[in-house]
Amino acid sequence: MKKVVVLVLLVVALLSTTLTGCKTSSEPQTIKVGGIGPVTGEASTFGVSTKNGYEMMIEEWNAKGGVLGKKIELVFADDKGDPTEGATAAQKLINEDKVVAIAGTVMSKVSLAIAPICQSANIPMVSPTSTNPKVTQVGDYIFRACFIDPFQGTVGAIFAYNDLNAKKAGVLFDNSNDYTKGLAEFFRDKFTALGGEIVAFEGHPAGTTDFTPFLTNILKGKPDVIYCSDYYNDDGLMAKQARQLGYTGPFLGGDGWDSPDLVKIGGDAVNGSYFTNHFSKDDQRPEVQEFVKKYTEKYGQPPDALAALGYDAMGLILQAIQNAGSTDGAKIRDALKNIDYHGVSGQIKFDAERNPVKSAVIIEIENGQQVYVTTVNP
């Protein structure tokens, strides 16, 4: 009888072990995190840099053992710089791929299409670069790694008025784009508050390639500086066409200028111009120089601000999952709200509207190269 009891206990133990093993093997062995960016379309260099940043950060966490003991899997989608494409990508990542959070996207107009989807699904979203204030106002699951346009436009206006000694400015922007229009308005408001004069405030339709009618109106007012808040491809064309019309003064812009293609398109016309940005590869902080070294070795060129912000946006998500001890959306959101993150683009804490309070840098284009000028704190 005793032998029978022992045999029964062994069988039970074996079954228990087997069942436990089955349960463990059925659990996901990876944590899926979504990434969205425009790797094709009008802002493709932004998307490629951002995706590189996402990938680098995930590789570094996985090399250390992952998050919560599991490897991280990036599920990436190309939004092509189009709001409809972005919304479709977000739906797929959430409903089919079952990601626990999304890093993305780049352009404010696309983030504004994605954010309501993430909010309604209780999926935390961290935009690396969407600077329009409306993005995080969608709801409490929406965060960003970059500063916002009121700060960026204000910094640009102060730099123009005080450092460039400009008293008259012309402004040119895409009036169909939330980012460029908002940035232009914030620059205008601060510049006039300082005592400057806006000689012309010109909005152009999307897809414009001949800016001479708008530039002609601006130049009639003899501006000391022209503020161009578009993306790099339009800015390069604007600079070339303004030079052809005889303008010799500086151009000034926002973070949409940060692309190697700016100089390829604008050539010598963009030399002596300035733009506000989130990051400079010339920042001598050790963590920045380590990031620049690793990125350059991996991708064959130094990182731009988009790469740094993509790296930080993904870092914020992974650190929040680790801090939360869970992949539950509400717990990740709460961990993000309370995070104090040391990123390559600066120290990141969130304010009440989930915007980071952080500094900006001024970059000058000099002989076709980006040169760090100064850092401006909030």
mmCIF file of N, CA, C and O in Angstrom, residues 180-216:
data_model
loop_
_atom_site.group_PDB
_atom_site.id
_atom_site.type_symbol
_atom_site.label_atom_id
_atom_site.label_comp_id
_atom_site.label_asym_id
_atom_site.label_seq_id
_atom_site.Cartn_x
_atom_site.Cartn_y
_atom_site.Cartn_z
ATOM 1 N N THR A 180 3.983 73.804 -38.670
ATOM 2 C CA THR A 180 4.618 75.012 -39.222
ATOM 3 C C THR A 180 3.790 76.258 -38.916
ATOM 4 O O THR A 180 4.331 77.322 -38.603
ATOM 5 N N LYS A 181 2.474 76.124 -38.984
ATOM 6 C CA LYS A 181 1.608 77.278 -38.714
ATOM 7 C C LYS A 181 1.709 77.693 -37.241
ATOM 8 O O LYS A 181 1.849 78.873 -36.916
ATOM 9 N N GLY A 182 1.659 76.708 -36.343
ATOM 10 C CA GLY A 182 1.736 77.016 -34.918
ATOM 11 C C GLY A 182 3.060 77.648 -34.547
ATOM 12 O O GLY A 182 3.114 78.637 -33.804
ATOM 13 N N LEU A 183 4.137 77.094 -35.084
ATOM 14 C CA LEU A 183 5.468 77.629 -34.777
ATOM 15 C C LEU A 183 5.607 79.067 -35.271
ATOM 16 O O LEU A 183 6.155 79.938 -34.578
ATOM 17 N N ALA A 184 5.098 79.332 -36.470
ATOM 18 C CA ALA A 184 5.140 80.696 -37.030
ATOM 19 C C ALA A 184 4.367 81.670 -36.139
ATOM 20 O O ALA A 184 4.810 82.806 -35.900
ATOM 21 N N GLU A 185 3.233 81.250 -35.640
ATOM 22 C CA GLU A 185 2.414 82.130 -34.795
ATOM 23 C C GLU A 185 3.106 82.433 -33.459
ATOM 24 O O GLU A 185 3.074 83.578 -32.986
ATOM 25 N N PHE A 186 3.736 81.418 -32.875
ATOM 26 C CA PHE A 186 4.425 81.649 -31.597
ATOM 27 C C PHE A 186 5.626 82.571 -31.788
ATOM 28 O O PHE A 186 5.904 83.421 -30.935
ATOM 29 N N PHE A 187 6.350 82.406 -32.913
ATOM 30 C CA PHE A 187 7.466 83.317 -33.201
ATOM 31 C C PHE A 187 6.940 84.742 -33.369
ATOM 32 O O PHE A 187 7.484 85.688 -32.779
ATOM 33 N N ARG A 188 5.901 84.911 -34.170
ATOM 34 C CA ARG A 188 5.322 86.244 -34.417
ATOM 35 C C ARG A 188 4.902 86.931 -33.118
ATOM 36 O O ARG A 188 5.228 88.109 -32.879
ATOM 37 N N ASP A 189 4.203 86.195 -32.262
ATOM 38 C CA ASP A 189 3.683 86.791 -31.039
ATOM 39 C C ASP A 189 4.800 87.259 -30.113
ATOM 40 O O ASP A 189 4.731 88.338 -29.515
ATOM 41 N N LYS A 190 5.848 86.445 -29.968
ATOM 42 C CA LYS A 190 6.945 86.824 -29.071
ATOM 43 C C LYS A 190 7.777 87.953 -29.672
ATOM 44 O O LYS A 190 8.197 88.872 -28.949
ATOM 45 N N PHE A 191 8.015 87.903 -30.976
ATOM 46 C CA PHE A 191 8.843 88.925 -31.625
ATOM 47 C C PHE A 191 8.184 90.297 -31.507
ATOM 48 O O PHE A 191 8.852 91.299 -31.210
ATOM 49 N N THR A 192 6.889 90.360 -31.714
ATOM 50 C CA THR A 192 6.189 91.642 -31.586
ATOM 51 C C THR A 192 6.105 92.071 -30.113
ATOM 52 O O THR A 192 6.182 93.269 -29.807
ATOM 53 N N ALA A 193 5.985 91.125 -29.198
ATOM 54 C CA ALA A 193 5.966 91.469 -27.772
ATOM 55 C C ALA A 193 7.287 92.078 -27.330
ATOM 56 O O ALA A 193 7.329 92.923 -26.426
ATOM 57 N N LEU A 194 8.370 91.672 -27.981
ATOM 58 C CA LEU A 194 9.690 92.225 -27.655
ATOM 59 C C LEU A 194 9.882 93.629 -28.228
ATOM 60 O O LEU A 194 10.829 94.320 -27.876
ATOM 61 N N GLY A 195 8.990 94.027 -29.150
ATOM 62 C CA GLY A 195 9.110 95.334 -29.793
ATOM 63 C C GLY A 195 9.464 95.262 -31.263
ATOM 64 O O GLY A 195 9.620 96.299 -31.926
ATOM 65 N N GLY A 196 9.596 94.032 -31.796
ATOM 66 C CA GLY A 196 9.922 93.869 -33.215
ATOM 67 C C GLY A 196 8.699 94.053 -34.105
ATOM 68 O O GLY A 196 7.554 94.069 -33.637
ATOM 69 N N GLU A 197 8.965 94.180 -35.400
ATOM 70 C CA GLU A 197 7.889 94.358 -36.395
ATOM 71 C C GLU A 197 7.871 93.169 -37.353
ATOM 72 O O GLU A 197 8.920 92.778 -37.882
ATOM 73 N N ILE A 198 6.697 92.587 -37.562
ATOM 74 C CA ILE A 198 6.537 91.543 -38.575
ATOM 75 C C ILE A 198 6.120 92.236 -39.870
ATOM 76 O O ILE A 198 4.999 92.753 -39.979
ATOM 77 N N VAL A 199 7.014 92.255 -40.854
ATOM 78 C CA VAL A 199 6.735 93.002 -42.099
ATOM 79 C C VAL A 199 5.795 92.222 -43.015
ATOM 80 O O VAL A 199 5.120 92.819 -43.874
ATOM 81 N N ALA A 200 5.777 90.904 -42.886
ATOM 82 C CA ALA A 200 4.847 90.079 -43.677
ATOM 83 C C ALA A 200 4.717 88.721 -43.008
ATOM 84 O O ALA A 200 5.710 88.172 -42.524
ATOM 85 N N PHE A 201 3.481 88.185 -42.991
ATOM 86 C CA PHE A 201 3.206 86.876 -42.377
ATOM 87 C C PHE A 201 2.538 86.038 -43.455
ATOM 88 O O PHE A 201 1.330 86.114 -43.670
ATOM 89 N N GLU A 202 3.347 85.260 -44.193
ATOM 90 C CA GLU A 202 2.902 84.630 -45.431
ATOM 91 C C GLU A 202 2.708 83.122 -45.249
ATOM 92 O O GLU A 202 3.666 82.384 -44.951
ATOM 93 N N GLY A 203 1.477 82.646 -45.446
ATOM 94 C CA GLY A 203 1.203 81.217 -45.448
ATOM 95 C C GLY A 203 1.060 80.715 -46.880
ATOM 96 O O GLY A 203 0.387 81.339 -47.694
ATOM 97 N N HIS A 204 1.716 79.606 -47.188
ATOM 98 C CA HIS A 204 1.641 79.047 -48.537
ATOM 99 C C HIS A 204 0.882 77.724 -48.519
ATOM 100 O O HIS A 204 0.866 77.030 -47.487
ATOM 101 N N PRO A 205 0.294 77.324 -49.639
ATOM 102 C CA PRO A 205 -0.401 76.020 -49.677
ATOM 103 C C PRO A 205 0.582 74.859 -49.630
ATOM 104 O O PRO A 205 1.753 75.000 -50.009
ATOM 105 N N ALA A 206 0.113 73.695 -49.166
ATOM 106 C CA ALA A 206 0.947 72.491 -49.180
ATOM 107 C C ALA A 206 1.333 72.147 -50.606
ATOM 108 O O ALA A 206 0.555 72.345 -51.542
ATOM 109 N N GLY A 207 2.557 71.646 -50.782
ATOM 110 C CA GLY A 207 3.005 71.241 -52.103
ATOM 111 C C GLY A 207 3.615 72.350 -52.928
ATOM 112 O O GLY A 207 4.025 72.121 -54.074
ATOM 113 N N THR A 208 3.710 73.549 -52.377
ATOM 114 C CA THR A 208 4.295 74.667 -53.111
ATOM 115 C C THR A 208 5.786 74.426 -53.368
ATOM 116 O O THR A 208 6.505 73.968 -52.469
ATOM 117 N N THR A 209 6.241 74.709 -54.561
ATOM 118 C CA THR A 209 7.679 74.633 -54.861
ATOM 119 C C THR A 209 8.230 75.978 -55.332
ATOM 120 O O THR A 209 9.441 76.202 -55.287
ATOM 121 N N ASP A 210 7.359 76.866 -55.780
ATOM 122 C CA ASP A 210 7.789 78.219 -56.175
ATOM 123 C C ASP A 210 7.312 79.195 -55.094
ATOM 124 O O ASP A 210 6.127 79.547 -55.021
ATOM 125 N N PHE A 211 8.256 79.628 -54.269
ATOM 126 C CA PHE A 211 7.915 80.509 -53.151
ATOM 127 C C PHE A 211 8.147 81.984 -53.474
ATOM 128 O O PHE A 211 8.023 82.833 -52.594
ATOM 129 N N THR A 212 8.518 82.283 -54.708
ATOM 130 C CA THR A 212 8.903 83.665 -55.032
ATOM 131 C C THR A 212 7.777 84.680 -54.816
ATOM 132 O O THR A 212 8.075 85.802 -54.371
ATOM 133 N N PRO A 213 6.501 84.369 -55.066
ATOM 134 C CA PRO A 213 5.470 85.382 -54.788
ATOM 135 C C PRO A 213 5.411 85.769 -53.297
ATOM 136 O O PRO A 213 5.244 86.946 -52.968
ATOM 137 N N PHE A 214 5.560 84.772 -52.427
ATOM 138 C CA PHE A 214 5.507 85.019 -50.978
ATOM 139 C C PHE A 214 6.769 85.755 -50.514
ATOM 140 O O PHE A 214 6.707 86.683 -49.712
ATOM 141 N N LEU A 215 7.912 85.317 -51.049
ATOM 142 C CA LEU A 215 9.173 85.958 -50.679
ATOM 143 C C LEU A 215 9.225 87.401 -51.184
ATOM 144 O O LEU A 215 9.775 88.282 -50.511
ATOM 145 N N THR A 216 8.657 87.637 -52.363
ATOM 146 C CA THR A 216 8.626 89.001 -52.902
ATOM 147 C C THR A 216 7.856 89.932 -51.970
ATOM 148 O O THR A 216 8.298 91.065 -51.694
#
